[in-house]
Tab-separated table of C-alpha atoms and ligand atoms in Angstrom:
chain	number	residue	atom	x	y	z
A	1	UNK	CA	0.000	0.000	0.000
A	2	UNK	CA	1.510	3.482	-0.871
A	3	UNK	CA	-0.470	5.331	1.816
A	4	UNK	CA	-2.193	4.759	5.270
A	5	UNK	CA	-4.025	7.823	4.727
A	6	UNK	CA	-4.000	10.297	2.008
A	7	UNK	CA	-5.457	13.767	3.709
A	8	UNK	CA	-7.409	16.209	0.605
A	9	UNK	CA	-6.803	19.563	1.201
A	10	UNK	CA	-3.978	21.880	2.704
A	11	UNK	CA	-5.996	23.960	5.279
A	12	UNK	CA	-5.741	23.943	8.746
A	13	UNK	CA	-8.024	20.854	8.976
A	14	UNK	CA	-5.802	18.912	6.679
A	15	UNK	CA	-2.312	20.275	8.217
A	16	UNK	CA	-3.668	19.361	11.585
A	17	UNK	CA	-4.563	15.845	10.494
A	18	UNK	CA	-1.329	15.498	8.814
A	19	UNK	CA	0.869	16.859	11.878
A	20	UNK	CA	-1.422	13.826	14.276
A	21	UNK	CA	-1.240	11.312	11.743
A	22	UNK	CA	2.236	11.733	11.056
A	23	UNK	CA	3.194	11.833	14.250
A	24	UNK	CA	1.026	8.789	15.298
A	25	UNK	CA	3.850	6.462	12.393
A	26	UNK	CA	1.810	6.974	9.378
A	27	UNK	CA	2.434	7.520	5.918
A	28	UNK	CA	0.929	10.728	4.950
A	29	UNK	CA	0.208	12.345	1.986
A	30	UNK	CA	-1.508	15.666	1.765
A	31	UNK	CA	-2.754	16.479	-2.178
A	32	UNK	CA	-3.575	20.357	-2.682
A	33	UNK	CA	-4.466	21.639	-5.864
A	34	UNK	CA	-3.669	24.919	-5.085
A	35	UNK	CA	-1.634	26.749	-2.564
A	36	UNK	CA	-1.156	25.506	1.143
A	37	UNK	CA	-3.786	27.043	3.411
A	38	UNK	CA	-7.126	27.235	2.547
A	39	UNK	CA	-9.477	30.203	3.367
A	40	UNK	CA	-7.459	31.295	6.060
A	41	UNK	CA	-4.427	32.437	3.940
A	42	UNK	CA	-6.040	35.588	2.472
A	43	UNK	CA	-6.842	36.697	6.437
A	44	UNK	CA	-5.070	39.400	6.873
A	45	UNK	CA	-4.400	38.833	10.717
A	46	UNK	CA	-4.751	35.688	13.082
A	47	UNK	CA	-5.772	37.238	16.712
A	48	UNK	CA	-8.065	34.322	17.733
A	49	UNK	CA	-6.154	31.056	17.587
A	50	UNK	CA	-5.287	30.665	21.075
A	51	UNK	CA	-1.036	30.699	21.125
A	52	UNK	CA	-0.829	32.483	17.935
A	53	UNK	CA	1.830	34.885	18.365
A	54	UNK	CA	1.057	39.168	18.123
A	55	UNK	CA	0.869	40.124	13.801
A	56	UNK	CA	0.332	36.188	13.053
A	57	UNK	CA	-1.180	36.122	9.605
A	58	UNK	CA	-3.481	33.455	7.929
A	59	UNK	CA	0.002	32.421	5.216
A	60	UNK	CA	2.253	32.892	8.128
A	61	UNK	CA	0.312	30.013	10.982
A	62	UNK	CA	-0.440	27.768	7.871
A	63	UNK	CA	3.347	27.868	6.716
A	64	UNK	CA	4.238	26.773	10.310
A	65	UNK	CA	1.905	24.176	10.358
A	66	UNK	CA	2.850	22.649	6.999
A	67	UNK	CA	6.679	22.832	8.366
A	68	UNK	CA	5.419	20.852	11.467
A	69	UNK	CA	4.319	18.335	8.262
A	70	UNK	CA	7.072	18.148	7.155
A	71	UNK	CA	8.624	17.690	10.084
A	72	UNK	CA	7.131	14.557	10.906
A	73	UNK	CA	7.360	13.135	7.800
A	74	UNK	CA	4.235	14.793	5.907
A	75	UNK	CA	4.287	14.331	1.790
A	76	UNK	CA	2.724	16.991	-0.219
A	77	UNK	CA	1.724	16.667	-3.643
A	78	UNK	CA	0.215	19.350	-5.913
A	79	UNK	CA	-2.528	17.414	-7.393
A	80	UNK	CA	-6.628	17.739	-8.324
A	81	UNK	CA	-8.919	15.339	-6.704
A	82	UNK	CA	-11.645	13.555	-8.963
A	83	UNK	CA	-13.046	10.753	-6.933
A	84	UNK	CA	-12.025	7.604	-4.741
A	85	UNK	CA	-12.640	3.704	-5.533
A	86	UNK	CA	-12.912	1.273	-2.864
A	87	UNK	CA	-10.690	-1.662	-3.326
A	88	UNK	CA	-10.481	-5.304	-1.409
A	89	UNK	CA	-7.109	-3.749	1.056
A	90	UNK	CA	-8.442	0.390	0.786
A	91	UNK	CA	-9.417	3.024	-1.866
A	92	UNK	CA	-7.968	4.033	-5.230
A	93	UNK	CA	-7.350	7.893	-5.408
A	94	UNK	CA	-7.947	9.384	-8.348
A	95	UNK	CA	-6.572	12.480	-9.625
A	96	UNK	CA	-5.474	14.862	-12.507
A	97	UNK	CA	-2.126	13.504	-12.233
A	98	UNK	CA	-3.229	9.575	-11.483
A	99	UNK	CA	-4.152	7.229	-9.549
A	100	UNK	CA	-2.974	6.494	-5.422
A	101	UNK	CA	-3.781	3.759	-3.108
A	102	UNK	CA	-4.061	4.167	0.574
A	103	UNK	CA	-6.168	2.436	3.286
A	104	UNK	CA	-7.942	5.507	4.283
A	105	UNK	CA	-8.645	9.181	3.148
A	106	UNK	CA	-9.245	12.519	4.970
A	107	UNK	CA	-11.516	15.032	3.322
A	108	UNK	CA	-10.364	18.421	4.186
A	109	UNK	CA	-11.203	20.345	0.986
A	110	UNK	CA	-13.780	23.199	2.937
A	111	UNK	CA	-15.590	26.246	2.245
A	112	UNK	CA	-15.770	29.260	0.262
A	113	UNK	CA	-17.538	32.388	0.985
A	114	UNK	CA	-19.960	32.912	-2.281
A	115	UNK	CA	-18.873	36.142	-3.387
A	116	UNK	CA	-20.673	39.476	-4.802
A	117	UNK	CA	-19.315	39.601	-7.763
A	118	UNK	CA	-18.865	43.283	-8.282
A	119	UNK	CA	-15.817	45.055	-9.515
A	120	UNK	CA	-13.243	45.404	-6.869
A	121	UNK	CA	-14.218	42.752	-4.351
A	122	UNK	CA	-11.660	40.380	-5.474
A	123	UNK	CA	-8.916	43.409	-5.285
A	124	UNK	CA	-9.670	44.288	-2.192
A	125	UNK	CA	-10.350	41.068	-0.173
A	126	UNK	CA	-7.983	41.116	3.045
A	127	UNK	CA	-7.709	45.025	2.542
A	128	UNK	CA	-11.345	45.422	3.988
A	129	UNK	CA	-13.416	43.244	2.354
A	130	UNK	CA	-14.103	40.462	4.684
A	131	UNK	CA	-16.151	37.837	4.330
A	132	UNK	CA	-15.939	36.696	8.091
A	133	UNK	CA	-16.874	38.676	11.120
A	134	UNK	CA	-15.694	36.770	14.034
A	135	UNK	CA	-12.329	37.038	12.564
A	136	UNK	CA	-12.126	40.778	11.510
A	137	UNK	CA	-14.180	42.419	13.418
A	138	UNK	CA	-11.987	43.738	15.456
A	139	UNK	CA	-9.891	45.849	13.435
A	140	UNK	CA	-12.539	48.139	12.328
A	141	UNK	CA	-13.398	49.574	15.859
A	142	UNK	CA	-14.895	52.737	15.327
A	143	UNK	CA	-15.012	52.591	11.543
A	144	UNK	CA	-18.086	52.977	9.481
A	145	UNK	CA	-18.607	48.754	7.367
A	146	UNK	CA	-21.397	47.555	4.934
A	147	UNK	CA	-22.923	44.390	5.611
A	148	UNK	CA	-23.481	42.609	2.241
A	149	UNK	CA	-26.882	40.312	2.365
A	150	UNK	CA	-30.352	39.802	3.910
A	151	UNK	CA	-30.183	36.214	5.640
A	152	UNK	CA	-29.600	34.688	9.180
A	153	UNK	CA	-25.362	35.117	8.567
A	154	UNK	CA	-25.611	38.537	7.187
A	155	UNK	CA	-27.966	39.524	10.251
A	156	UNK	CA	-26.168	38.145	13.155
A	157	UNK	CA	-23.135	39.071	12.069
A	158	UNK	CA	-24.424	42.723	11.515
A	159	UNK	CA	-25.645	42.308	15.042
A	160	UNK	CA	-22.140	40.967	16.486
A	161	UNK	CA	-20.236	43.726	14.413
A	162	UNK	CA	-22.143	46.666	16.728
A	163	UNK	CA	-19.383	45.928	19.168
A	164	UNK	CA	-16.644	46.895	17.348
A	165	UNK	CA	-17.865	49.740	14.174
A	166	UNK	CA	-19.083	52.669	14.853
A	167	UNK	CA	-22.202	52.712	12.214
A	168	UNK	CA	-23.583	49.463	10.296
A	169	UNK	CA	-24.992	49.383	7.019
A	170	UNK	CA	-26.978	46.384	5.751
A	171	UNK	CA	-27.240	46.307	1.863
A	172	UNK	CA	-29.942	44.002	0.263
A	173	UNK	CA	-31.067	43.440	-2.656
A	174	UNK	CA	-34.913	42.867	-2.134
A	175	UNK	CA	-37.023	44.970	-0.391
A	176	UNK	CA	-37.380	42.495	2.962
A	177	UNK	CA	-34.883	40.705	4.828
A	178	UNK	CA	-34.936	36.966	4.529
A	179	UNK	CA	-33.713	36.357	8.200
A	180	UNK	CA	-35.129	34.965	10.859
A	181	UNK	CA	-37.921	37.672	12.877
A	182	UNK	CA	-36.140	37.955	15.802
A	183	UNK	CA	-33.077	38.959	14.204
A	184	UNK	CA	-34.612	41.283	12.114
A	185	UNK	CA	-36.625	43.132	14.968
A	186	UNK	CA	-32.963	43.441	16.955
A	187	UNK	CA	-31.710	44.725	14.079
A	188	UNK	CA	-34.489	47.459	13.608
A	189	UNK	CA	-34.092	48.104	17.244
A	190	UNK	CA	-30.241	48.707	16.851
A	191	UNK	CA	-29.248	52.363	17.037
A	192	UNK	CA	-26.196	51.698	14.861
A	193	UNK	CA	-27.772	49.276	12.218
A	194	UNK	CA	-28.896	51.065	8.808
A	195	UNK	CA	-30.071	49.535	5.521
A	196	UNK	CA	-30.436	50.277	2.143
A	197	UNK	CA	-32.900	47.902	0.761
A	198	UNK	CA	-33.939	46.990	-3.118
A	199	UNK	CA	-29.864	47.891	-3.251
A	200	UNK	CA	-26.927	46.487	-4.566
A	201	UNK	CA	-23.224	46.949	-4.246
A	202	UNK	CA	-22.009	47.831	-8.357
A	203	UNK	CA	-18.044	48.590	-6.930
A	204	UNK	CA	-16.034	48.630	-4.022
A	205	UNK	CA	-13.322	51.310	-4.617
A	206	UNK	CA	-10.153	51.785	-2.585
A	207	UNK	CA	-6.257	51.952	-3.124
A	208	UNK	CA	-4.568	49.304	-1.619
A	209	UNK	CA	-7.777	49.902	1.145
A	210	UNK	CA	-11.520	49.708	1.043
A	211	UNK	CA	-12.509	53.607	0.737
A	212	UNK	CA	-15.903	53.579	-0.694
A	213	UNK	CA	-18.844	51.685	-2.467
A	214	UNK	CA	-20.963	52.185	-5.124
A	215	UNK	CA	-24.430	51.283	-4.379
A	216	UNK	CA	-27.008	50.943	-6.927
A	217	UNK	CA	-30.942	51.235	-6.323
A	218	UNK	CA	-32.271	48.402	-8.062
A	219	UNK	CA	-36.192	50.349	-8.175
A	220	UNK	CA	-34.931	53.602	-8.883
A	221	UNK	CA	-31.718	53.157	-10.798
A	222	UNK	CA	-29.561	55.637	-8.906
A	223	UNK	CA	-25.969	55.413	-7.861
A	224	UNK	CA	-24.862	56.221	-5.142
A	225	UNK	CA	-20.825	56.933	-3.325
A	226	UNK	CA	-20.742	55.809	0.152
A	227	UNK	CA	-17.498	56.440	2.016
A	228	UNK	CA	-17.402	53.443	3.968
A	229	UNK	CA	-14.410	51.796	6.059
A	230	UNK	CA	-14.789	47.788	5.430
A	231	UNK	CA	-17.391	45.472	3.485
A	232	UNK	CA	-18.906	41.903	5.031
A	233	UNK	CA	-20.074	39.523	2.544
A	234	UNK	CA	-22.702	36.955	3.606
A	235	UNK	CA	-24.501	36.360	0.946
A	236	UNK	CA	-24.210	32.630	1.548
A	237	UNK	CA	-21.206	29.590	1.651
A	238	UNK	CA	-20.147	27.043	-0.907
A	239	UNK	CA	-18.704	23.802	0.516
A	240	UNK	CA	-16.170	22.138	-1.915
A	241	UNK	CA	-18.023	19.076	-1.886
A	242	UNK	CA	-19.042	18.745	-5.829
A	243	UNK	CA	-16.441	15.797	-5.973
A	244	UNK	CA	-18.159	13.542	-3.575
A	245	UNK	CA	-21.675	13.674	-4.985
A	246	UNK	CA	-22.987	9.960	-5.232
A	247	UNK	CA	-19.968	9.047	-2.928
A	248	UNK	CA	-20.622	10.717	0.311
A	249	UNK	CA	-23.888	12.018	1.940
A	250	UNK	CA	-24.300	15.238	2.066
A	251	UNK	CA	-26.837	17.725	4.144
A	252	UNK	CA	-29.447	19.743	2.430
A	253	UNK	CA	-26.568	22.553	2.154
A	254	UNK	CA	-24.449	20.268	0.328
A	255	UNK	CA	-22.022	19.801	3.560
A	256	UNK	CA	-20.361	16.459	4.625
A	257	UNK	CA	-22.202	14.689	7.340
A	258	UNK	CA	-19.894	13.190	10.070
A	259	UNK	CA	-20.329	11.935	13.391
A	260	UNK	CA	-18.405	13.338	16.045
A	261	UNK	CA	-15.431	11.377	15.643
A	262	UNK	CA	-15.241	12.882	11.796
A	263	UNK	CA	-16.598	9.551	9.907
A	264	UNK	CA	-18.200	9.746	6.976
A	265	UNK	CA	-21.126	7.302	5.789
A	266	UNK	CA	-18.404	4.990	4.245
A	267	UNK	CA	-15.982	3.033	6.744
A	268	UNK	CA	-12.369	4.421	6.027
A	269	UNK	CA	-13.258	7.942	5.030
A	270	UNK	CA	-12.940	10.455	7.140
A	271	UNK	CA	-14.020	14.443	6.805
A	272	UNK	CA	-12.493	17.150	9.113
A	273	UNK	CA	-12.653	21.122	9.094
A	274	UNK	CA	-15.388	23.295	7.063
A	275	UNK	CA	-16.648	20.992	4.494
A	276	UNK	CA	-18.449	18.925	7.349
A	277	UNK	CA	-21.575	20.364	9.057
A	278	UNK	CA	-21.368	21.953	12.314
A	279	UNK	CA	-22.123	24.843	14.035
A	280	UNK	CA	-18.684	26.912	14.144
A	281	UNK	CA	-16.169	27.362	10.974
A	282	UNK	CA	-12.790	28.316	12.692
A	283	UNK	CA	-9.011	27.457	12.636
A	284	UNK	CA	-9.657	26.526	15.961
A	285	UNK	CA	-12.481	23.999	14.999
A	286	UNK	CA	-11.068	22.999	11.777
A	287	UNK	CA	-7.474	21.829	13.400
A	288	UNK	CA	-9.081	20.321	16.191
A	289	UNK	CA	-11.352	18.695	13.812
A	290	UNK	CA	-8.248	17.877	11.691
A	291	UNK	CA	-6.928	15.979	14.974
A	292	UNK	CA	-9.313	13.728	15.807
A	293	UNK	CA	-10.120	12.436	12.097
A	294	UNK	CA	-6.451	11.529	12.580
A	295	UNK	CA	-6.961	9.994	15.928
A	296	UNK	CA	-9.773	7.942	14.423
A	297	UNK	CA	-7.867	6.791	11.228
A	298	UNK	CA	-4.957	5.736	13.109
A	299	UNK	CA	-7.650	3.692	15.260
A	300	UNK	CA	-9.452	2.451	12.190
A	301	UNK	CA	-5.708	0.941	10.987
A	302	UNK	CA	-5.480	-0.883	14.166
A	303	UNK	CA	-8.585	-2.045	14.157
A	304	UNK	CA	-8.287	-3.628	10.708
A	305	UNK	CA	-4.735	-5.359	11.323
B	401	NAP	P1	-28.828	32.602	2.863
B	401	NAP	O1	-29.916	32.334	3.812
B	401	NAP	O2	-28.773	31.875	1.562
B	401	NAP	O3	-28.862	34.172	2.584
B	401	NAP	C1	-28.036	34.751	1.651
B	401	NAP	C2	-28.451	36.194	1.530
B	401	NAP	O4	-27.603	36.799	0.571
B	401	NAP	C3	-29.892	36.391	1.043
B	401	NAP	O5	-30.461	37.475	1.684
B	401	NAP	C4	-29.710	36.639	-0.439
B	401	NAP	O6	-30.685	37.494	-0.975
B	401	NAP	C5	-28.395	37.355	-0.478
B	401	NAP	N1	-27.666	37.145	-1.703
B	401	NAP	C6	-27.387	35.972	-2.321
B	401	NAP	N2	-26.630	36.180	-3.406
B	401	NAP	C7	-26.448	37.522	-3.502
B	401	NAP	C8	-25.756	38.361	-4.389
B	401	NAP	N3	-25.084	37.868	-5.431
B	401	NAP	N4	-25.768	39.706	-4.188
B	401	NAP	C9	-26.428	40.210	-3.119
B	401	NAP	N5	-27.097	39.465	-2.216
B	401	NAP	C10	-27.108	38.138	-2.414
B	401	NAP	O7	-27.359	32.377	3.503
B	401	NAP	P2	-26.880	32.498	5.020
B	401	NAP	O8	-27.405	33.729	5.638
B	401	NAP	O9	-25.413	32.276	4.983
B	401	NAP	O10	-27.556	31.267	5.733
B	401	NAP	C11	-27.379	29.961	5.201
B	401	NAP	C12	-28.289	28.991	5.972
B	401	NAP	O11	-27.813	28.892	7.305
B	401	NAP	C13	-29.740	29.424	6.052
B	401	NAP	O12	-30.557	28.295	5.995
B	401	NAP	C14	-29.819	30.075	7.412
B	401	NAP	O13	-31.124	30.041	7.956
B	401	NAP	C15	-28.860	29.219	8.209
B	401	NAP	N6	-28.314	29.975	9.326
B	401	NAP	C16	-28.935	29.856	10.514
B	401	NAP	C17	-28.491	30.559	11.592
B	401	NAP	C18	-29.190	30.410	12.872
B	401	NAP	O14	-30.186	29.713	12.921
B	401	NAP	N7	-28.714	31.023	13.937
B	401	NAP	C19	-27.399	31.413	11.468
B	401	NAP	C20	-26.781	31.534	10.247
B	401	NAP	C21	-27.258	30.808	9.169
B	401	NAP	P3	-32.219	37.012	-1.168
B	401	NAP	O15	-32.829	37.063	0.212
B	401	NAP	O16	-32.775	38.008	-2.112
B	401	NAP	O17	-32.141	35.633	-1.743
């Protein structure tokens, strides 16, 4: 057998799994198709993964943890995934580059923030355009931020982001919210909250920093150039779970269904970090996810000797 486990995805789920099955004698190998890090390496600053040292950045605590990889032993391979057979002794990875065999696989491949779509957003994304409040919420204390959306996310997060901004703007696109009543009326009763309904968001302009928007009245037709510090977008999240159709189940919101100790429906096949469902997508939660899917493969091996 080449592999014990072959882990899919380089984010912190897949790092973490790679540093605990490494260290637990394995033979690892970590395929990424892209660059190591997932979401996390366009945040701009890491200030809520407990340890993480003052100015850590999303590239900088990823680069660390694929060292630690390495370190024990961790092979990386730059490779697509396309789907897994089961054999008699394991599973058959396929890929753009060919087939692997290993006795077990982790599937780390997460989430992406559905974006807007407008003109600058991919520009300035990690220069104030943020697509996650719990982790940047903090650096616009005082400022003035657009919240991009109408649902449950775009809501609460609106709600938590009154902490930190000075002045709240909810942009939506229809002329009601689609979030839950309760949020709503808080939201309404929220001396900081604003919104500009039947509106949405043509530009986000800014030099090397989110300046201003350009918001466009979808019943009227007028533009209009709102000086604004920092732009939330929650207008919904894609798990990268397209390659498991037919393989693996999937919730209604096309997430990975685990139990708690990160198994999939098929024995052998584990799923750790933000493509699974669960309440909290985090570093924190993805590498401790990321540890016990490692935990449990290196029982599973055991178990099968
Ligand atoms: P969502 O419910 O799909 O809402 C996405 C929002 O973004 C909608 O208001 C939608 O507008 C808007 N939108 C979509 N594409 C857009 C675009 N291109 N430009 C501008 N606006 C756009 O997503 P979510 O808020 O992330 O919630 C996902 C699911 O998780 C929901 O089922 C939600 O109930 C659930 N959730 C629950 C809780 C909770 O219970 N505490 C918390 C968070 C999320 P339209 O309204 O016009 O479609």
């Amino acid at each position: 057998m080449q592999y014990d486990t072959i882990i899919v995805g380089a984010g912190p789920a897949g790092l973490a799994a790679g540093i605990y099955a490494a260290r637990g004698a394995l033979k690892v190998l970590i395929i990424e198709k892209g660059g190591i890090g997932g979401q996390i390496a366009t945040s701009w600053e890491i200030e809520n993964y407990p340890g993480s040292p003052p100015d850590s950045t999303g590239p900088g605590l990823t680069e660390r943890m694929r060292q630690q990889c390495e370190e024990f032993g961790v092979e990386f391979a730059t490779r697509t995934y396309l789907r897994f057979e089961q054999t008699v002794s394991g599973f058959i990875v396929k890929t753009d580059a060919g087939n692997l065999e290993t006795q077990t696989i982790i599937m780390a491949t997460g989430a992406e923030p559905k974006l807007i779509g407008c003109k600058g957003e991919k520009e300035l994304r990690g220069m104030g355009v943020s697509y996650c409040a719990t982790c940047d919420a903090n650096f616009f204390k005082g400022l003035k931020v657009a919240v991009i959306g109408g649902g449950d996310t775009a809501l609460e997060e609106a709600l938590y982001l009154t902490k930190f901004a000075s002045e709240i703007i909810i942009i939506h696109r229809r002329d009601e919210l689609r979030g839950a009543k309760i949020l709503q009326q808080r939201i309404r009763e929220n001396e900081k909250i604003s919104m500009m309904l039947n509106c949405v968001v043509e530009e986000i302009k800014g030099n090397g920093q989110v300046e201003s928007i350009i918001v466009k009245n979808v019943v009227s037709g007028e533009c209009t150039d709102v000086p604004i510090d920092g732009v939330f977008v929650f207008v919904g999240q894609k798990p990268n779970s397209e390659a498991f159709v037919g393989q693996l189940e999937r919730d209604a919101r096309d997430y990975l269904i685990t139990d708690d100790e990160m198994h999939t429906n098929i024995p052998g096949i584990f799923a750790a970090g933000d493509i699974r469902r669960k309440s909290l997508r985090q570093v924190v939660t993805a590498t401790a996810d990321g540890a016990i899917a490692a935990v449990n493969v290196i029982k599973y091996i055991e178990e099968r000797k």
